[in-house]
Amino acid sequence: INSVNNQVNVYGSKSVSQQSLATPILDPTDITTTSVLNKLRDLSVTRRIVEMEKNLQNDVYIFEGMALKGQITLFFAKPGTGKTLLFMKMAEKHGFEMISPAESGISPGDILNMLDELSNTDDASEIIIILDTLKKFTDLMNKKNQSDFYNVLRKLVAKNATVIIAGHTNKYPDEEGNLIYEGTSDTMNDIDCAYSINLMTPSEGDVVVEFRRVKSRGDVVSTVSYGYKRVIGMSYYDIVDSVCKLNEQ
C-alpha cells in the first residue's frame, strides 16, 4: 500500500489517482476509510521484512542442519524407514506434547480446525507442530482440500510457528532410483523444504538412513546420515535413544 501522492496501490490492481476523480474513492480523513487502510497496512509483507531478513541471517534449526524454524518442512520415506523415530527424537529434545486423534476421540479434521483457530492468535508464535502422517490430515489427490490445508499451515508460519510433516513415497522410485513423494505437486509447491529418507542398510540391526534434500529455502544440508539400532526385544524408547548422527566420511 502506498499512500504517497494520494495513490493507493494494491497488488493485482491498477493504481488510481484520487486527483483525477471528481469524487475521491478514498478520503484519508474519513474514519471508515482510515480504518480500512490501517487493516490493509497491517497485512503488508513489507512490515515484516526486517524480521524475515533476521531469520534468514540467523538460521535456527529444529533438527540439526535440517528443518529451519519458521518454515514448513516435509520428510518423506517408505514405511518402516524410521521417520517417526526422527520426530520422537525431536520430541525428546524439545519436550513436545503428543496428541493421538484416535486415542483422544477426535478426528484429524478437528485437530486441523483447532490449528486454524490457533493461527489467529499470538499463541502460535514459536511453537513447533509435527503432523504424522500427512495423508491423515488432507486428501493427497484433492487440490481444493490441499489448498485449504496449506492455507492453515501458512497462517501458522506467518505467526512464526514451525511445521514438520511426515509423508510417504510412491511404491516405485524414479528412473535414477530416487524416492518419489506420494501425492500431487501441490505439496512440493507449498512447503519450504523437503527431504527424502533413504534406507541404506537392512531394517534390522545397525540401521543407517540417509536424508537427501529435495527442496530448500535457506541454508540446510544437502545430505546427512543417521543411524539407530533395532533388534528383537528392544523397546521403542530404547530405539529412539539409539538414534544418532553419523560422522561424515
Short mmCIF file of C-alpha atoms in Angstrom, two decimals:
data_model
loop_
_atom_site.label_atom_id
_atom_site.label_comp_id
_atom_site.label_asym_id
_atom_site.label_seq_id
_atom_site.Cartn_x
_atom_site.Cartn_y
_atom_site.Cartn_z
CA ILE A 1 0.00 0.00 0.00
CA ASN A 2 1.37 3.35 -0.98
CA SER A 3 -0.43 6.48 0.22
CA VAL A 4 2.12 8.89 -1.27
CA ASN A 5 0.70 11.37 -3.82
CA ASN A 6 -2.82 10.35 -2.89
CA GLN A 7 -2.50 6.95 -4.52
CA VAL A 8 -3.50 3.56 -3.24
CA ASN A 9 -1.69 0.59 -4.78
CA VAL A 10 -2.83 -2.95 -4.06
CA TYR A 11 -1.08 -5.94 -5.61
CA GLY A 12 -3.10 -7.24 -8.54
CA SER A 13 -4.95 -3.97 -9.14
CA LYS A 14 -4.29 -0.76 -11.03
CA SER A 15 -3.19 2.47 -9.32
CA VAL A 16 -5.92 5.11 -9.33
CA SER A 17 -5.13 8.78 -8.70
CA GLN A 18 -7.65 10.47 -6.45
CA GLN A 19 -6.86 13.85 -8.02
CA SER A 20 -8.14 12.64 -11.39
CA LEU A 21 -11.61 11.87 -9.99
CA ALA A 22 -14.36 14.29 -9.26
CA THR A 23 -15.24 12.35 -6.14
CA PRO A 24 -12.29 10.72 -4.30
CA ILE A 25 -12.76 6.98 -3.92
CA LEU A 26 -10.75 7.03 -0.68
CA ASP A 27 -10.78 10.01 1.66
CA PRO A 28 -7.88 9.79 4.18
CA THR A 29 -9.86 11.99 6.59
CA ASP A 30 -12.79 9.59 6.59
CA ILE A 31 -12.79 7.41 9.73
CA THR A 32 -14.11 4.33 7.91
CA THR A 33 -11.57 4.65 5.09
CA THR A 34 -8.71 5.19 7.51
CA SER A 35 -9.73 2.10 9.42
CA VAL A 36 -9.74 0.02 6.23
CA LEU A 37 -6.34 1.40 5.20
CA ASN A 38 -4.90 0.53 8.59
CA LYS A 39 -6.20 -3.01 8.25
CA LEU A 40 -4.58 -3.32 4.81
CA ARG A 41 -1.31 -1.89 6.13
CA ASP A 42 -1.35 -4.46 8.93
CA LEU A 43 -1.38 -7.15 6.24
CA SER A 44 1.63 -5.67 4.45
CA VAL A 45 4.55 -8.07 4.00
CA THR A 46 6.98 -5.14 3.89
CA ARG A 47 6.41 -4.55 7.57
CA ARG A 48 7.85 -7.98 8.30
CA ILE A 49 10.88 -7.71 6.00
CA VAL A 50 13.27 -6.84 8.84
CA GLU A 51 12.11 -9.84 10.87
CA MET A 52 12.27 -12.10 7.81
CA GLU A 53 15.82 -10.97 6.98
CA LYS A 54 16.86 -11.54 10.59
CA ASN A 55 15.50 -15.09 10.48
CA LEU A 56 17.41 -15.79 7.27
CA GLN A 57 20.66 -14.41 8.67
CA ASN A 58 20.33 -16.32 11.94
CA ASP A 59 19.08 -19.73 10.88
CA VAL A 60 17.72 -21.74 13.79
CA TYR A 61 17.46 -25.47 13.18
CA ILE A 62 14.71 -27.54 14.75
CA PHE A 63 16.71 -30.61 13.75
CA GLU A 64 20.45 -30.19 13.22
CA GLY A 65 21.14 -28.93 9.70
CA MET A 66 17.54 -29.50 8.62
CA ALA A 67 14.06 -28.14 9.34
CA LEU A 68 14.52 -24.42 9.83
CA LYS A 69 12.49 -22.53 12.40
CA GLY A 70 9.56 -20.67 10.88
CA GLN A 71 9.24 -22.96 7.86
CA ILE A 72 7.20 -25.92 6.64
CA THR A 73 9.45 -28.97 6.19
CA LEU A 74 8.44 -32.33 4.76
CA PHE A 75 10.24 -35.61 5.44
CA PHE A 76 9.05 -38.48 3.26
CA ALA A 77 10.04 -42.13 3.23
CA LYS A 78 8.84 -45.66 2.72
CA PRO A 79 7.05 -47.26 5.69
CA GLY A 80 9.43 -48.66 8.30
CA THR A 81 12.35 -46.41 7.35
CA GLY A 82 12.40 -44.56 10.65
CA LYS A 83 10.89 -41.12 10.02
CA THR A 84 8.76 -41.33 13.16
CA LEU A 85 11.95 -42.08 15.12
CA LEU A 86 13.29 -38.74 13.91
CA PHE A 87 10.20 -36.99 15.24
CA MET A 88 10.38 -38.84 18.53
CA LYS A 89 13.97 -37.63 18.87
CA MET A 90 12.73 -34.07 18.25
CA ALA A 91 10.04 -34.54 20.86
CA GLU A 92 12.62 -35.77 23.35
CA LYS A 93 14.78 -32.69 22.74
CA HIS A 94 12.04 -30.05 22.73
CA GLY A 95 9.58 -31.56 25.22
CA PHE A 96 6.62 -31.94 22.86
CA GLU A 97 3.05 -32.66 23.85
CA MET A 98 1.92 -35.61 21.69
CA ILE A 99 -1.70 -35.99 20.60
CA SER A 100 -3.18 -39.11 19.03
CA PRO A 101 -6.57 -38.28 17.46
CA ALA A 102 -7.64 -41.93 17.71
CA GLU A 103 -6.87 -42.15 21.43
CA SER A 104 -8.33 -38.68 22.10
CA GLY A 105 -11.60 -39.48 20.37
CA ILE A 106 -11.29 -36.68 17.82
CA SER A 107 -10.60 -36.63 14.11
CA PRO A 108 -7.58 -35.18 12.29
CA GLY A 109 -10.05 -32.66 10.88
CA ASP A 110 -10.81 -31.50 14.42
CA ILE A 111 -7.08 -31.04 15.02
CA LEU A 112 -6.79 -29.01 11.82
CA ASN A 113 -9.71 -26.80 12.88
CA MET A 114 -8.00 -26.15 16.21
CA LEU A 115 -4.77 -25.31 14.42
CA ASP A 116 -6.72 -22.86 12.27
CA GLU A 117 -8.07 -21.21 15.43
CA LEU A 118 -4.54 -21.16 16.84
CA SER A 119 -3.25 -19.41 13.72
CA ASN A 120 -5.50 -16.45 14.53
CA THR A 121 -3.81 -15.89 17.88
CA ASP A 122 -0.36 -14.89 19.10
CA ASP A 123 -0.13 -18.23 20.93
CA ALA A 124 1.06 -19.74 17.64
CA SER A 125 4.37 -17.88 17.84
CA GLU A 126 7.46 -20.00 18.49
CA ILE A 127 5.60 -23.33 18.62
CA ILE A 128 6.62 -26.45 16.67
CA ILE A 129 3.90 -28.61 15.13
CA ILE A 130 4.52 -32.12 13.80
CA LEU A 131 1.91 -33.82 11.61
CA ASP A 132 2.46 -37.57 11.24
CA THR A 133 1.42 -38.51 8.63
CA LEU A 134 0.28 -36.01 6.01
CA LYS A 135 -2.40 -38.18 4.40
CA LYS A 136 -4.25 -38.35 7.73
CA PHE A 137 -4.85 -34.61 7.58
CA THR A 138 -5.60 -33.97 3.91
CA ASP A 139 -6.63 -35.78 0.74
CA LEU A 140 -3.37 -36.02 -1.22
CA MET A 141 -5.19 -36.19 -4.55
CA ASN A 142 -7.67 -33.37 -3.92
CA LYS A 143 -6.27 -29.96 -4.87
CA LYS A 144 -9.01 -27.97 -3.10
CA ASN A 145 -8.55 -29.97 0.08
CA GLN A 146 -4.79 -29.47 -0.02
CA SER A 147 -5.18 -25.75 -0.74
CA ASP A 148 -7.29 -25.31 2.40
CA PHE A 149 -4.84 -27.39 4.40
CA TYR A 150 -1.76 -25.40 3.37
CA ASN A 151 -3.58 -22.10 3.90
CA VAL A 152 -3.85 -23.07 7.58
CA LEU A 153 -0.16 -24.02 7.73
CA ARG A 154 0.87 -20.77 6.06
CA LYS A 155 -1.15 -18.79 8.59
CA LEU A 156 0.69 -20.61 11.37
CA VAL A 157 4.09 -19.92 9.81
CA ALA A 158 3.11 -16.26 9.39
CA LYS A 159 2.80 -16.23 13.19
CA ASN A 160 6.37 -17.61 13.43
CA ALA A 161 5.34 -21.20 14.09
CA THR A 162 7.27 -24.15 12.61
CA VAL A 163 5.55 -27.08 10.89
CA ILE A 164 7.13 -30.50 10.33
CA ILE A 165 5.31 -33.03 8.15
CA ALA A 166 5.83 -36.76 7.67
CA GLY A 167 4.87 -38.19 4.29
CA HIS A 168 5.04 -41.43 2.33
CA THR A 169 6.57 -42.26 -1.04
CA ASN A 170 5.23 -43.84 -4.19
CA LYS A 171 5.67 -47.58 -4.46
CA TYR A 172 8.36 -47.27 -7.11
CA PRO A 173 11.31 -44.81 -7.38
CA ASP A 174 12.13 -42.73 -10.46
CA GLU A 175 14.47 -43.84 -13.26
CA GLU A 176 17.50 -42.74 -11.24
CA GLY A 177 16.40 -44.64 -8.15
CA ASN A 178 15.26 -41.57 -6.20
CA LEU A 179 12.24 -41.77 -3.95
CA ILE A 180 9.13 -40.05 -5.28
CA TYR A 181 6.82 -38.23 -2.89
CA GLU A 182 3.30 -39.67 -2.66
CA GLY A 183 0.79 -37.02 -3.74
CA THR A 184 0.33 -34.15 -6.18
CA SER A 185 2.81 -31.38 -6.93
CA ASP A 186 0.80 -29.02 -4.69
CA THR A 187 2.63 -30.20 -1.60
CA MET A 188 6.08 -29.51 -3.05
CA ASN A 189 4.89 -26.10 -4.23
CA ASP A 190 3.50 -25.12 -0.83
CA ILE A 191 6.26 -26.28 1.51
CA ASP A 192 9.62 -24.61 2.13
CA CYS A 193 11.90 -27.61 2.48
CA ALA A 194 11.76 -31.35 1.79
CA TYR A 195 13.96 -34.37 2.45
CA SER A 196 13.64 -37.96 1.31
CA ILE A 197 14.75 -40.54 3.88
CA ASN A 198 16.56 -43.42 2.23
CA LEU A 199 17.20 -46.77 3.89
CA MET A 200 20.87 -47.65 3.27
CA THR A 201 21.02 -50.95 5.18
CA PRO A 202 18.66 -53.78 6.15
CA SER A 203 15.95 -52.54 8.53
CA GLU A 204 17.18 -54.72 11.41
CA GLY A 205 20.38 -54.49 13.44
CA ASP A 206 22.50 -51.37 12.97
CA VAL A 207 20.33 -49.33 10.63
CA VAL A 208 21.58 -46.40 8.54
CA VAL A 209 19.34 -43.90 6.76
CA GLU A 210 20.38 -41.02 4.52
CA PHE A 211 18.46 -37.74 4.29
CA ARG A 212 18.59 -36.22 0.81
CA ARG A 213 17.46 -32.66 0.21
CA VAL A 214 14.77 -32.35 -2.44
CA LYS A 215 13.78 -28.72 -1.93
CA SER A 216 15.06 -25.90 0.24
CA ARG A 217 14.62 -22.25 1.14
CA GLY A 218 17.52 -21.45 3.39
CA ASP A 219 20.86 -22.88 4.48
CA VAL A 220 20.16 -26.57 5.02
CA VAL A 221 22.39 -29.58 4.36
CA SER A 222 22.16 -31.46 1.07
CA THR A 223 22.68 -34.90 2.62
CA VAL A 224 23.20 -36.28 6.10
CA SER A 225 23.17 -39.79 7.55
CA TYR A 226 21.72 -41.05 10.83
CA GLY A 227 21.89 -44.44 12.47
CA TYR A 228 19.88 -46.33 15.02
CA LYS A 229 19.74 -49.84 16.45
CA ARG A 230 16.75 -52.11 16.04
CA VAL A 231 16.90 -55.66 17.35
CA ILE A 232 14.31 -58.10 18.66
CA GLY A 233 13.37 -57.33 22.25
CA MET A 234 14.31 -53.63 22.17
CA SER A 235 11.66 -51.24 23.42
CA TYR A 236 10.63 -48.37 21.17
CA TYR A 237 12.12 -45.89 23.64
CA ASP A 238 15.45 -47.73 23.51
CA ILE A 239 15.38 -47.50 19.72
CA VAL A 240 14.69 -43.76 19.95
CA ASP A 241 17.59 -43.35 22.38
CA SER A 242 19.90 -45.08 19.89
CA VAL A 243 19.26 -42.52 17.12
CA CYS A 244 22.43 -40.56 16.36
CA LYS A 245 24.03 -38.53 13.61
CA LEU A 246 26.82 -40.42 11.86
CA ASN A 247 30.26 -38.91 11.31
CA GLU A 248 30.82 -37.54 7.84
CA GLN A 249 33.26 -39.52 5.76
#
